[in-house]
mmCIF file of C-alpha atoms in Angstrom:
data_model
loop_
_atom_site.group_PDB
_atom_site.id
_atom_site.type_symbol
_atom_site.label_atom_id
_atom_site.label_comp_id
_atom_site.label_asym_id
_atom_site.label_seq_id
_atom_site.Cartn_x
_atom_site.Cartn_y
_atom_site.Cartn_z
ATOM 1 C CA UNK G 9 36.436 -4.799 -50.907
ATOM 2 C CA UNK G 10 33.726 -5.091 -48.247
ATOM 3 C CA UNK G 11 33.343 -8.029 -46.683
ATOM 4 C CA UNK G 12 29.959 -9.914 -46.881
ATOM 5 C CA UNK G 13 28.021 -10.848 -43.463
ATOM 6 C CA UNK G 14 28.494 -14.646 -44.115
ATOM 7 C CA UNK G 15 32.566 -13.465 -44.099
ATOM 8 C CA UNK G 16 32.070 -11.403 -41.087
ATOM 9 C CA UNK G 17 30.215 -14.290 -39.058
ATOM 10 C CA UNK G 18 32.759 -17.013 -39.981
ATOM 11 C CA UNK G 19 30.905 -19.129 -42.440
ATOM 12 C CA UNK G 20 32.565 -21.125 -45.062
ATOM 13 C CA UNK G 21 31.088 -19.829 -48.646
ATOM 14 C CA UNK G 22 32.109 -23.492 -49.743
ATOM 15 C CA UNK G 23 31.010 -25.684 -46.798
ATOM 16 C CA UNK G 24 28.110 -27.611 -48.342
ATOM 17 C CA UNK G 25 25.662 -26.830 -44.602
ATOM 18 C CA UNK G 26 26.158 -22.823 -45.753
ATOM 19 C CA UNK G 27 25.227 -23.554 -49.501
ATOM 20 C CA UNK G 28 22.539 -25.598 -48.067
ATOM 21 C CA UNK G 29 20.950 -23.243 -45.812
ATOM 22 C CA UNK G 30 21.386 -19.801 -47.984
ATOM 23 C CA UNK G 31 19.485 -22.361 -51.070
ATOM 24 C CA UNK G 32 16.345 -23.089 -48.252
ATOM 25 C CA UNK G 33 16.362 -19.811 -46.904
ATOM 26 C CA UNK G 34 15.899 -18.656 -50.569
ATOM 27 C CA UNK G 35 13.093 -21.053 -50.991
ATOM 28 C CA UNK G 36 11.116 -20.048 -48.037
ATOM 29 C CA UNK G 37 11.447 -16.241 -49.286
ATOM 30 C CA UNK G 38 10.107 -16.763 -52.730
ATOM 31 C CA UNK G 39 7.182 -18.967 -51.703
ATOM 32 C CA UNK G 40 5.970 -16.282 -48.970
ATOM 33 C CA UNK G 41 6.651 -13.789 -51.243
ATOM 34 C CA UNK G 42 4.293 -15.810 -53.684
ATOM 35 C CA UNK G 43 1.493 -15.771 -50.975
ATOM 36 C CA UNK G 44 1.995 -12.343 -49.751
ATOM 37 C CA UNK G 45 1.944 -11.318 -53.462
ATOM 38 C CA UNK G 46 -1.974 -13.432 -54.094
ATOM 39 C CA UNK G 47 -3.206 -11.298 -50.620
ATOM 40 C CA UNK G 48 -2.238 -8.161 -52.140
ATOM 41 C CA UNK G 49 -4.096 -9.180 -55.254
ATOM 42 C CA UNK G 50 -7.059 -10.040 -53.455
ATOM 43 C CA UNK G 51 -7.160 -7.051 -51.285
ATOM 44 C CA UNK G 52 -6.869 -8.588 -48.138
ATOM 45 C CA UNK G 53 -5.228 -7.374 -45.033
ATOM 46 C CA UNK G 54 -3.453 -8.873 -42.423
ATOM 47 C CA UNK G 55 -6.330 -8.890 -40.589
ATOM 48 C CA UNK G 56 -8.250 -10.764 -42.867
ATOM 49 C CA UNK G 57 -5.963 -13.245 -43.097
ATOM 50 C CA UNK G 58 -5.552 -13.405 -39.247
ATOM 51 C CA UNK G 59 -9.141 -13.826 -38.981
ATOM 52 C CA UNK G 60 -9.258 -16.613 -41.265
ATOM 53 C CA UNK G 61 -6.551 -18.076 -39.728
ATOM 54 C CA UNK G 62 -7.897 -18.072 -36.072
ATOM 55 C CA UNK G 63 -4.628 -16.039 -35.172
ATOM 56 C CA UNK G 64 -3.635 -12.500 -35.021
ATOM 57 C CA UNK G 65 -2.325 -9.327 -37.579
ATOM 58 C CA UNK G 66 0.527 -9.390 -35.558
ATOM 59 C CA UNK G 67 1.253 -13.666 -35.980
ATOM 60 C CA UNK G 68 0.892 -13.006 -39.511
ATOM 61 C CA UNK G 69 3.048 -9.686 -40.010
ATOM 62 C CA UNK G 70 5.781 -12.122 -38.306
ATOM 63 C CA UNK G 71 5.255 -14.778 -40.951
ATOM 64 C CA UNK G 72 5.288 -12.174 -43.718
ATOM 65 C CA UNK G 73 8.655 -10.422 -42.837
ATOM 66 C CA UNK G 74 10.115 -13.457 -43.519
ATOM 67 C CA UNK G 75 12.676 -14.189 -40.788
ATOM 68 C CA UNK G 76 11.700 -17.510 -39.412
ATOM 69 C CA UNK G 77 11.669 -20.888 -40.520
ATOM 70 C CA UNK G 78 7.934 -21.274 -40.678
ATOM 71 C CA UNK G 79 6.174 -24.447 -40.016
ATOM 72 C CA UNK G 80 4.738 -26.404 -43.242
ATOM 73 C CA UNK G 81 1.040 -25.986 -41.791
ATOM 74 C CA UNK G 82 1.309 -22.709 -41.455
ATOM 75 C CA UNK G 83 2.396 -22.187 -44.576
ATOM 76 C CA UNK G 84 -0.907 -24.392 -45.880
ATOM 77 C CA UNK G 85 -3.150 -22.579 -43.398
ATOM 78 C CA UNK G 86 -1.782 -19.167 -45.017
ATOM 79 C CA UNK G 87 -2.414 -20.354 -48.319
ATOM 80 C CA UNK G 88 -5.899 -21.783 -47.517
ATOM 81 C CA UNK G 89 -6.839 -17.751 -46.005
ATOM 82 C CA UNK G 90 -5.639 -16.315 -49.016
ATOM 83 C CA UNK G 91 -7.326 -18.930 -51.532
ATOM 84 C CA UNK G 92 -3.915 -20.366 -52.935
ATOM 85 C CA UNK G 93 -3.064 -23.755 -53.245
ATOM 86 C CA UNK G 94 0.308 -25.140 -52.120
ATOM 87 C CA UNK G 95 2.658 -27.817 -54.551
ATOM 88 C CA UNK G 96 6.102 -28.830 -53.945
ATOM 89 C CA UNK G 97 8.666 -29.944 -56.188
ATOM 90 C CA UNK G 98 11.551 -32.030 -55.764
ATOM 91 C CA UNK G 99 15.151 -30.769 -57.427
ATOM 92 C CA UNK G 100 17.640 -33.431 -56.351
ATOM 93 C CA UNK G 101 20.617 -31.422 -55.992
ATOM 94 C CA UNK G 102 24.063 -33.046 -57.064
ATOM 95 C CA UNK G 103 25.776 -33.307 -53.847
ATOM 96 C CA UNK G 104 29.287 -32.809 -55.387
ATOM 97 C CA UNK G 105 28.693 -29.841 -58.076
ATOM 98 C CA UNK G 106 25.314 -28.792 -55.697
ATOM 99 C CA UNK G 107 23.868 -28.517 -59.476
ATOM 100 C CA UNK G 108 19.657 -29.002 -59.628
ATOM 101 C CA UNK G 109 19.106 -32.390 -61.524
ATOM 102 C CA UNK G 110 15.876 -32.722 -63.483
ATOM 103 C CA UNK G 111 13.048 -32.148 -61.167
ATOM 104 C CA UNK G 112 11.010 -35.082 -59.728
ATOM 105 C CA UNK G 113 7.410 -34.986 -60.937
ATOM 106 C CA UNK G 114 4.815 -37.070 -58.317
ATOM 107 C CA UNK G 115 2.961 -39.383 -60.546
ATOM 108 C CA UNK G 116 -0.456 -37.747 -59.004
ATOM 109 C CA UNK G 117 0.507 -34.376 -60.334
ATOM 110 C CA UNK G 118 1.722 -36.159 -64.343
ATOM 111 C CA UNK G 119 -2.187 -37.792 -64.163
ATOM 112 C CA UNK G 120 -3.371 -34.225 -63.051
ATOM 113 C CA UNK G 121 -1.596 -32.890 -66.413
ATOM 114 C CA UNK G 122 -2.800 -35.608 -68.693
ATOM 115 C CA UNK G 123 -5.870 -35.384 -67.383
ATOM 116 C CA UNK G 124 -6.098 -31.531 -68.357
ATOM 117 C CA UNK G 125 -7.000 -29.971 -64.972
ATOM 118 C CA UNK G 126 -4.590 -27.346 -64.259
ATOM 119 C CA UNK G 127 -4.473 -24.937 -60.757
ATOM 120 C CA UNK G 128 -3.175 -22.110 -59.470
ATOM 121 C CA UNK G 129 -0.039 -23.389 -57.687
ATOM 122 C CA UNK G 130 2.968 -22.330 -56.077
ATOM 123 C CA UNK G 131 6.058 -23.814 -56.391
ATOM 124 C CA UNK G 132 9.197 -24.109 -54.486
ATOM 125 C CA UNK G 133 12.091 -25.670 -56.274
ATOM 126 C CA UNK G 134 15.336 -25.745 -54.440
ATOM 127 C CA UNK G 135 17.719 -24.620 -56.749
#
């Protein structure tokens, strides 16, 4: 049986830190996924988004492969180039089981519901 790279560096599978981590890195992947997936719907390049963002292709080719821990302005200035709005929710995680509870809904975004107006949004729930 192979071993897997978290084996082969020494991390602990079980050690709450590594479930942690692998659970945030996750996160971050799926929301810039999310956002590279609206600028490939809109037809925008790199560039584009580089220009909007007062930075360059290359800045933004970084952020899109994904292998940082990206800063949360950037990710709102990203979102903001590529006409996508940003919302986070809150999954409090059960620190024995690490088992999502119900999410936690701010009371800003219930009015926003009751209210009827509705967004585009993406979403990152720590699972």
């Amino acid at each position: 049986m192979a071993k897997k790279l978290l084996d082969l560096l020494g991390y602990d599978r079980n050690d709450p830190r590594v479930a942690a981590g692998r659970r945030h890195g996750a996160a971050i992947a799926r929301l810039i996924d999310s956002l590279v997936q609206i600028r490939d719907k809109r037809n925008l390049t790199q560039s584009d988004v580089a220009e909007r963002m007062d930075t360059t292709q290359s800045s933004v080719s970084n952020f899109e492969r994904q292998g940082g821990d990206p800063k949360v302005s950037t990710l709102f200035r990203y979102a903001d180039a590529v006409g996508a709005d940003l919302d986070f929710i809150v999954d409090p995680v059960d620190p024995i089981m690490s088992q999502p509870h119900a999410p936690v809904v701010p009371r800003a975004a219930e009015a926003a519901t009751r209210s009827g107006y509705t967004t585009s949004r993406f979403e990152v729930a720590v699972h």
